[in-house]
Amino acid sequence: MFADSAKIFIKSGKGGDGHVSFRRELFVPDGGPDGGDGGKGGDIVFVVDKGLNTLTDFRHVRKYVAESGEEGGKKRCHGKDGQDLIIKVPEGTVIKDDATGKVIADMSAGNEREIILRGGRGGKGNQHYATATMQVPKYAQPGKPSQELWVRLELKVIADVGLVGYPNVGKSTFLSRVTNAKPKIANYHFTTLNPNLGVVDLDNGDGFVIADIPGIIEGASEGVGLGHQFLRHIERTKVLIHIVDAASTEGRDPIEDIKVISDELRAYNEGLMNRPQVIAANKIDVLYDENNEVLDALKAEFEPQGIKVFPISAVSGKGVKELLYYVNDLLKTVDPEPIIFEREFFEEDLIDDASQPYTVEKLEDGVFLVDGPRVERMLGYTNLDSEKGFAFFQNFLKNNGIIDELEALGIEEGDTVRVSYVEFEYYK
């Protein structure tokens, strides 16, 4: 079966710990500290593989963990960095935080490589902690922790035009006639499971990509049947073609079918109904008279709403060319840029866990301590050596009320603030 959604666990590598050691050589019995830094943990990197077209592989392997950095060594030896873990996905895959549903990355429109989780930085060896008053530091910085996350992968096909309609109305037959796609076609009373794509080439050199979206039924927006799996593929399309059985060969009411499908599209994503639409009244080859009451009723109902109705036969090809050129003209009226899902989930969402505690206390005159899992976690992911990283950490302290708590305890300019294992001088 076509797999277009998967839930997986990803975890970056932990940073290697810094090393504690001292130079020991002949005739140098009391050498200084020479502990090396730990290696950086591996990143979790998603890469587009254009040879893939499903997420089937993720049904068998659900846990992905990058390599951790190695501990630093003697003689200032740097620990080996952990290897990045490359995860290959089809083009069009949207990566979401499973807990919140927020978009982390959209692997389409040229975005072919994205670092989703960064490995922890390696800890500094004791060589960095020697001072005039502490010449024998027996402390090294631990490696920064890894990041981990449950993510939801959703494959949303990349097509300009989407074919929607109930099962067995002729979508697959239409697609096979107008493109090079070769979907399986038969008189089934159930739906195609695979979204089939094809390229329409017109005589004037224009063309577009069209997708046969598997049959949508009533209740699809609420997950009935395979509703959500099918509906997500419509989100990138720019024009919708409703295909209906104008001959009512199975006793269906084509007007009611269009209304039901429109309601499901609206319930799933209100914006879908703002896109240009057209109705393909299929199977006119079965009708005795093209000017029958069903076609007249379709035109009377929908053309006043700006939705043009084309009588066609996907079997014989009658009326198909006129429909395709009309759809091509509709595409010229919409934004040519591909539909991309903007990022909603950022690194700070992962780092700052409000459920973790912290404490602020005065140790002695001029010395204050800010500590706890939440602060240490944030500190571990922040590069204090960069201006941007330092400003980010300052904003964290301010936005979480830590600065206010320090001032309430009587802190003054020039006082020392110990934040976990790092010391700062306080200035307003």
Coordinates of C-alpha atoms in Angstrom, one line a residue:
M1 CA 0.0 0.0 0.0
F2 CA 1.1 3.6 -0.7
A3 CA 2.6 5.1 2.5
D4 CA 2.3 8.8 2.8
S5 CA 2.5 9.3 6.6
A6 CA 4.9 8.0 9.3
K7 CA 5.8 8.7 12.9
I8 CA 9.4 8.3 13.9
F9 CA 11.7 9.0 16.8
I10 CA 14.9 11.0 16.1
K11 CA 17.8 11.8 18.4
S12 CA 21.0 13.7 17.8
G13 CA 24.3 12.7 19.2
K14 CA 25.5 13.8 22.7
G15 CA 28.6 15.9 22.9
G16 CA 31.7 14.2 24.2
D17 CA 32.9 15.1 27.7
G18 CA 36.0 17.3 28.2
H19 CA 39.0 15.4 29.7
V20 CA 40.9 16.0 32.9
S21 CA 44.6 15.2 32.7
F22 CA 48.0 16.8 33.4
R23 CA 51.2 17.0 31.4
R24 CA 53.5 14.3 32.7
E25 CA 56.9 14.1 31.1
L26 CA 60.4 13.2 32.2
F27 CA 62.0 16.2 34.1
V28 CA 58.5 17.9 34.1
P29 CA 56.8 16.2 37.0
D30 CA 54.3 19.0 37.7
G31 CA 53.2 20.0 34.2
G32 CA 50.0 22.0 33.6
P33 CA 46.6 20.7 32.6
D34 CA 46.4 19.2 29.1
G35 CA 42.9 17.6 28.9
G36 CA 41.4 17.8 25.4
D37 CA 37.9 18.8 24.3
G38 CA 35.2 16.4 23.6
G39 CA 33.9 15.8 20.1
K40 CA 30.6 17.3 18.8
G41 CA 27.6 14.9 18.6
G42 CA 26.2 14.1 15.2
D43 CA 23.3 16.0 13.7
I44 CA 20.0 14.5 12.4
V45 CA 19.9 15.6 8.7
F46 CA 17.0 15.1 6.3
V47 CA 17.9 14.9 2.6
V48 CA 15.6 14.7 -0.4
D49 CA 16.1 11.5 -2.5
K50 CA 14.3 12.0 -5.9
G51 CA 14.3 8.2 -6.4
L52 CA 11.9 7.8 -3.5
N53 CA 8.1 8.3 -3.9
T54 CA 6.7 6.8 -0.7
L55 CA 7.4 6.7 3.1
T56 CA 7.2 2.9 3.2
D57 CA 10.7 2.5 4.7
F58 CA 9.7 4.3 7.8
R59 CA 7.1 1.7 8.6
H60 CA 9.8 -0.8 9.3
V61 CA 12.4 1.5 11.0
R62 CA 11.0 4.0 13.5
K63 CA 14.1 5.0 15.6
Y64 CA 17.0 7.1 14.3
V65 CA 19.9 8.0 16.6
A66 CA 23.0 9.9 15.5
E67 CA 26.5 9.0 16.8
S68 CA 27.7 10.8 20.0
G69 CA 31.0 12.6 20.2
E70 CA 34.0 11.0 21.8
E71 CA 35.6 12.1 25.1
G72 CA 38.7 14.3 24.8
G73 CA 42.0 12.8 25.6
K74 CA 45.4 13.5 27.1
K75 CA 47.9 15.8 25.5
R76 CA 45.2 18.2 24.4
C77 CA 43.8 15.5 22.0
H78 CA 40.3 16.5 20.7
G79 CA 37.7 13.7 20.8
K80 CA 36.3 12.5 17.5
D81 CA 33.1 14.2 16.3
G82 CA 30.0 11.9 16.0
Q83 CA 28.9 11.1 12.5
D84 CA 25.8 12.9 11.2
L85 CA 22.8 10.6 10.5
I86 CA 21.3 11.2 7.1
I87 CA 17.6 10.4 6.6
K88 CA 16.4 10.2 3.0
V89 CA 12.8 11.2 2.2
P90 CA 10.8 11.8 -1.0
E91 CA 10.5 15.3 -2.4
G92 CA 7.4 16.9 -1.0
T93 CA 7.8 15.5 2.5
V94 CA 6.6 17.8 5.3
I95 CA 8.3 17.2 8.7
K96 CA 6.1 18.1 11.8
D97 CA 6.5 18.0 15.5
D98 CA 4.2 15.1 16.4
A99 CA 3.1 16.6 19.7
T100 CA 2.0 20.0 18.4
G101 CA 1.6 19.4 14.7
K102 CA 3.8 22.4 14.0
V103 CA 5.8 22.4 10.7
I104 CA 9.6 21.9 11.2
A105 CA 10.6 21.7 7.5
D106 CA 9.1 21.3 4.1
M107 CA 11.4 19.2 1.9
S108 CA 10.3 20.7 -1.5
A109 CA 10.9 23.7 -3.8
G110 CA 14.7 23.3 -3.7
N111 CA 15.0 22.6 0.0
E112 CA 16.9 19.4 -0.4
R113 CA 18.9 19.3 2.9
E114 CA 17.7 20.3 6.4
I115 CA 19.4 19.9 9.8
I116 CA 16.5 19.0 12.1
L117 CA 18.3 18.3 15.3
R118 CA 21.8 19.5 16.2
G119 CA 24.3 17.3 18.1
G120 CA 25.5 18.5 21.4
R121 CA 28.7 20.6 21.5
G122 CA 31.7 18.8 23.0
G123 CA 32.7 19.8 26.5
K124 CA 36.0 21.8 27.1
G125 CA 38.9 20.0 28.7
N126 CA 40.6 21.2 31.9
Q127 CA 43.3 22.9 29.8
H128 CA 40.8 25.8 29.5
Y129 CA 40.3 26.3 33.2
A130 CA 43.8 27.1 34.4
T131 CA 44.0 30.6 36.0
A132 CA 46.5 32.4 38.1
T133 CA 44.8 31.3 41.2
M134 CA 43.8 27.8 40.0
Q135 CA 46.8 26.3 38.2
V136 CA 45.6 22.6 38.8
P137 CA 42.0 22.6 37.6
K138 CA 40.5 19.1 38.2
Y139 CA 37.3 20.0 36.4
A140 CA 36.3 19.6 32.7
Q141 CA 33.1 20.6 31.1
P142 CA 30.7 17.8 30.3
G143 CA 29.4 17.4 26.7
K144 CA 26.2 19.1 25.9
P145 CA 23.1 16.8 25.8
S146 CA 21.5 15.5 22.7
Q147 CA 18.2 16.6 21.3
E148 CA 15.3 14.2 20.7
L149 CA 11.9 14.4 19.2
W150 CA 9.0 12.4 17.8
V151 CA 8.2 13.7 14.4
R152 CA 5.4 13.1 11.9
L153 CA 6.4 12.8 8.2
E154 CA 3.7 13.6 5.7
L155 CA 4.1 13.3 2.0
K156 CA 2.1 15.9 0.1
V157 CA 2.3 15.4 -3.7
I158 CA 3.6 18.3 -5.8
A159 CA 1.2 19.1 -8.6
D160 CA -0.4 22.1 -10.1
V161 CA -3.8 20.6 -10.6
G162 CA -5.7 18.1 -8.5
L163 CA -8.5 15.8 -9.7
V164 CA -11.1 15.2 -7.0
G165 CA -14.3 13.2 -7.1
Y166 CA -16.0 10.1 -5.8
P167 CA -14.6 6.7 -6.6
N168 CA -15.4 5.3 -10.1
V169 CA -16.2 8.6 -11.7
G170 CA -13.3 8.3 -14.2
K171 CA -10.4 10.2 -12.7
S172 CA -7.9 7.5 -13.5
T173 CA -9.2 7.2 -17.1
F174 CA -9.0 10.9 -17.5
L175 CA -5.4 11.1 -16.2
S176 CA -4.3 8.2 -18.5
R177 CA -5.7 10.0 -21.5
V178 CA -4.2 13.5 -20.9
T179 CA -0.8 12.5 -19.5
N180 CA 1.9 9.8 -19.6
A181 CA 0.7 8.3 -16.3
K182 CA -0.5 4.7 -16.4
P183 CA -2.8 4.2 -13.4
K184 CA -4.6 0.9 -12.9
I185 CA -8.1 1.3 -14.3
A186 CA -11.1 -0.9 -13.7
N187 CA -14.8 -0.6 -12.7
Y188 CA -14.1 -0.9 -9.0
H189 CA -16.5 0.2 -6.3
F190 CA -13.6 1.2 -4.1
T191 CA -11.0 3.9 -4.5
T192 CA -7.5 4.1 -6.0
L193 CA -5.0 4.0 -3.1
N194 CA -2.1 5.7 -4.8
P195 CA -2.0 9.4 -5.8
N196 CA -1.0 9.2 -9.5
L197 CA 0.8 12.1 -11.1
G198 CA 1.3 12.9 -14.8
V199 CA 2.5 15.8 -17.0
V200 CA 0.1 17.5 -19.4
D201 CA 1.8 18.8 -22.6
L202 CA -0.2 21.3 -24.7
D203 CA 0.4 22.1 -28.3
N204 CA 1.5 25.7 -27.5
G205 CA 4.4 24.5 -25.4
D206 CA 2.6 25.1 -22.1
G207 CA 2.0 22.3 -19.6
F208 CA 1.4 21.4 -16.0
V209 CA 1.5 18.6 -13.5
I210 CA -1.8 16.9 -12.6
A211 CA -2.5 14.5 -9.8
D212 CA -5.3 12.0 -9.5
I213 CA -6.2 12.4 -5.8
P214 CA -7.7 9.2 -4.5
G215 CA -11.5 9.2 -4.1
I216 CA -12.9 11.4 -1.4
I217 CA -16.0 10.3 0.4
E218 CA -18.4 11.9 2.9
G219 CA -16.7 12.2 6.3
A220 CA -13.1 12.3 4.8
S221 CA -12.2 15.5 6.7
E222 CA -13.0 13.7 9.9
G223 CA -10.7 10.8 9.0
V224 CA -13.4 8.4 7.7
G225 CA -11.9 5.7 5.5
L226 CA -8.5 7.1 4.4
G227 CA -9.7 10.7 4.3
H228 CA -6.8 12.5 5.9
Q229 CA -4.3 10.5 3.9
F230 CA -6.0 11.6 0.7
L231 CA -6.9 15.2 1.6
R232 CA -3.3 16.2 2.5
H233 CA -2.3 15.7 -1.2
I234 CA -4.7 18.5 -2.3
E235 CA -2.9 21.2 -0.2
R236 CA -0.2 21.9 -2.7
T237 CA -2.5 22.1 -5.8
K238 CA -3.5 25.4 -7.3
V239 CA -6.5 24.4 -9.4
L240 CA -9.1 21.8 -8.7
I241 CA -11.0 19.7 -11.3
H242 CA -14.2 18.1 -9.9
I243 CA -14.9 15.0 -12.0
V244 CA -18.5 13.7 -11.8
D245 CA -20.4 11.0 -13.6
A246 CA -22.8 13.1 -15.7
A247 CA -24.5 9.9 -16.9
S248 CA -25.3 8.8 -13.3
T249 CA -24.3 5.2 -14.4
E250 CA -24.4 4.2 -10.7
G251 CA -27.4 6.2 -9.7
R252 CA -25.4 9.1 -8.1
D253 CA -26.5 12.7 -8.1
P254 CA -23.5 14.7 -9.6
I255 CA -24.6 18.0 -8.0
E256 CA -24.9 16.4 -4.6
D257 CA -21.5 14.7 -5.1
I258 CA -19.8 18.1 -5.8
K259 CA -21.4 19.7 -2.7
V260 CA -20.3 16.8 -0.4
I261 CA -16.7 17.0 -1.7
S262 CA -16.7 20.8 -1.4
D263 CA -17.9 20.5 2.2
E264 CA -15.1 18.0 3.0
L265 CA -12.4 20.2 1.4
R266 CA -13.8 23.2 3.4
A267 CA -13.8 21.3 6.6
Y268 CA -10.2 20.1 6.1
N269 CA -8.8 23.4 5.0
E270 CA -10.9 26.5 4.4
G271 CA -8.4 27.9 2.0
L272 CA -8.9 25.1 -0.5
M273 CA -12.2 26.6 -1.5
N274 CA -10.5 29.9 -2.6
R275 CA -8.7 28.1 -5.4
P276 CA -9.9 28.2 -9.0
Q277 CA -12.2 25.2 -9.7
V278 CA -13.7 23.6 -12.8
I279 CA -16.2 20.8 -13.3
A280 CA -15.6 17.9 -15.7
A281 CA -19.0 16.3 -16.4
N282 CA -17.6 12.9 -17.5
K283 CA -19.1 9.9 -19.4
I284 CA -21.1 12.0 -21.9
D285 CA -20.4 9.2 -24.4
V286 CA -23.0 7.2 -22.5
L287 CA -25.7 9.9 -22.9
Y288 CA -28.1 9.8 -25.8
D289 CA -28.2 13.6 -25.8
E290 CA -25.5 16.0 -24.6
N291 CA -28.1 18.6 -23.9
N292 CA -29.7 16.6 -21.1
E293 CA -31.2 17.8 -17.9
V294 CA -28.2 16.7 -15.7
L295 CA -25.7 18.8 -17.7
D296 CA -28.2 21.7 -17.7
A297 CA -28.7 21.4 -13.9
L298 CA -24.9 21.3 -13.3
K299 CA -24.4 24.5 -15.3
A300 CA -27.3 26.3 -13.7
E301 CA -26.0 25.4 -10.2
F302 CA -22.3 26.1 -10.5
E303 CA -21.6 28.5 -13.4
P304 CA -23.2 31.4 -11.6
Q305 CA -20.6 30.8 -8.9
G306 CA -17.8 31.2 -11.5
I307 CA -17.2 27.4 -11.8
K308 CA -17.3 26.4 -15.5
V309 CA -18.8 23.1 -16.5
F310 CA -17.2 21.1 -19.3
P311 CA -19.0 18.0 -20.7
I312 CA -16.3 15.4 -21.5
S313 CA -15.7 11.8 -22.2
A314 CA -12.4 10.5 -20.8
V315 CA -12.9 7.3 -22.9
S316 CA -13.3 9.0 -26.3
G317 CA -11.5 12.2 -25.6
K318 CA -14.4 14.5 -26.5
G319 CA -14.3 17.9 -24.8
V320 CA -11.0 17.1 -23.0
K321 CA -8.8 19.5 -25.1
E322 CA -11.0 22.4 -24.4
L323 CA -11.0 21.6 -20.6
L324 CA -7.2 21.4 -20.5
Y325 CA -6.6 24.7 -22.2
Y326 CA -9.1 26.4 -19.9
V327 CA -7.3 24.9 -16.9
N328 CA -4.0 26.1 -18.3
D329 CA -5.4 29.7 -18.5
L330 CA -6.6 29.4 -14.9
L331 CA -3.1 28.5 -13.7
K332 CA -1.8 31.7 -15.3
T333 CA -4.1 33.7 -12.9
V334 CA -2.5 32.2 -9.7
D335 CA 0.8 32.7 -8.1
P336 CA 3.4 30.6 -10.0
E337 CA 5.5 30.0 -6.9
P338 CA 5.1 26.5 -5.4
I339 CA 3.0 26.2 -2.3
I340 CA 5.3 25.8 0.7
F341 CA 4.5 25.1 4.3
E342 CA 6.2 27.7 6.4
R343 CA 8.3 26.7 9.4
E344 CA 6.4 26.9 12.7
F345 CA 8.6 24.9 15.1
F346 CA 12.0 26.4 16.0
E347 CA 15.0 25.2 18.0
E348 CA 14.0 27.2 21.1
D349 CA 10.7 25.3 21.2
L350 CA 12.7 22.2 21.7
I351 CA 15.2 23.6 24.1
D352 CA 13.1 25.6 26.5
D353 CA 10.8 23.1 28.3
A354 CA 8.6 25.1 30.7
S355 CA 7.9 22.0 32.7
Q356 CA 11.5 21.8 33.9
P357 CA 12.2 23.8 37.2
Y358 CA 14.9 26.3 38.0
T359 CA 16.0 28.2 41.2
V360 CA 17.3 31.6 41.8
E361 CA 19.1 32.3 45.2
K362 CA 21.6 34.5 46.9
L363 CA 24.6 32.6 48.1
E364 CA 26.4 35.5 49.8
D365 CA 27.0 39.2 49.4
G366 CA 27.6 39.8 45.7
V367 CA 27.2 36.2 44.6
F368 CA 24.0 34.8 43.2
L369 CA 23.1 31.3 41.8
V370 CA 20.7 30.4 39.0
D371 CA 20.4 26.7 38.6
G372 CA 18.2 23.8 37.6
P373 CA 17.4 21.5 34.7
R374 CA 15.7 24.1 32.6
V375 CA 18.5 26.6 32.8
E376 CA 21.2 24.0 32.3
R377 CA 19.4 22.6 29.3
M378 CA 19.1 26.1 27.7
L379 CA 22.8 26.8 28.5
G380 CA 23.9 23.6 27.0
Y381 CA 22.4 24.5 23.6
T382 CA 23.6 28.1 23.5
N383 CA 26.9 29.2 22.1
L384 CA 27.9 31.9 24.5
D385 CA 31.0 32.7 22.5
S386 CA 28.9 34.3 19.8
E387 CA 27.1 37.6 20.2
K388 CA 23.9 36.2 18.8
G389 CA 24.0 33.2 21.2
F390 CA 24.8 35.4 24.2
A391 CA 21.9 37.7 23.4
F392 CA 19.6 34.7 23.0
F393 CA 20.5 33.5 26.5
Q394 CA 20.0 36.9 27.9
N395 CA 16.5 37.1 26.4
F396 CA 15.8 33.7 27.9
L397 CA 16.7 35.0 31.4
K398 CA 14.7 38.1 30.9
N399 CA 11.6 36.6 29.3
N400 CA 11.3 33.9 32.0
G401 CA 11.5 36.4 34.9
I402 CA 14.9 35.3 36.1
I403 CA 16.3 38.9 35.9
D404 CA 13.4 40.2 37.9
E405 CA 14.0 37.5 40.6
L406 CA 17.7 38.5 40.8
E407 CA 16.8 42.2 41.2
A408 CA 14.2 41.2 43.9
L409 CA 17.1 39.5 45.8
G410 CA 19.1 42.8 45.7
I411 CA 21.6 42.2 42.9
E412 CA 23.7 45.1 41.9
E413 CA 26.0 46.0 39.0
G414 CA 29.3 44.1 39.2
D415 CA 27.9 41.3 41.3
T416 CA 28.6 37.7 40.2
V417 CA 25.9 35.4 38.8
R418 CA 26.6 31.7 38.6
V419 CA 24.5 30.1 36.0
S420 CA 25.0 26.4 36.4
Y421 CA 28.8 26.0 35.7
V422 CA 29.3 29.5 34.1
E423 CA 29.9 32.8 35.9
F424 CA 28.9 36.2 34.7
E425 CA 29.2 39.8 36.0
Y426 CA 25.8 41.5 36.3
Y427 CA 25.2 44.7 34.4
K428 CA 21.9 46.4 33.5

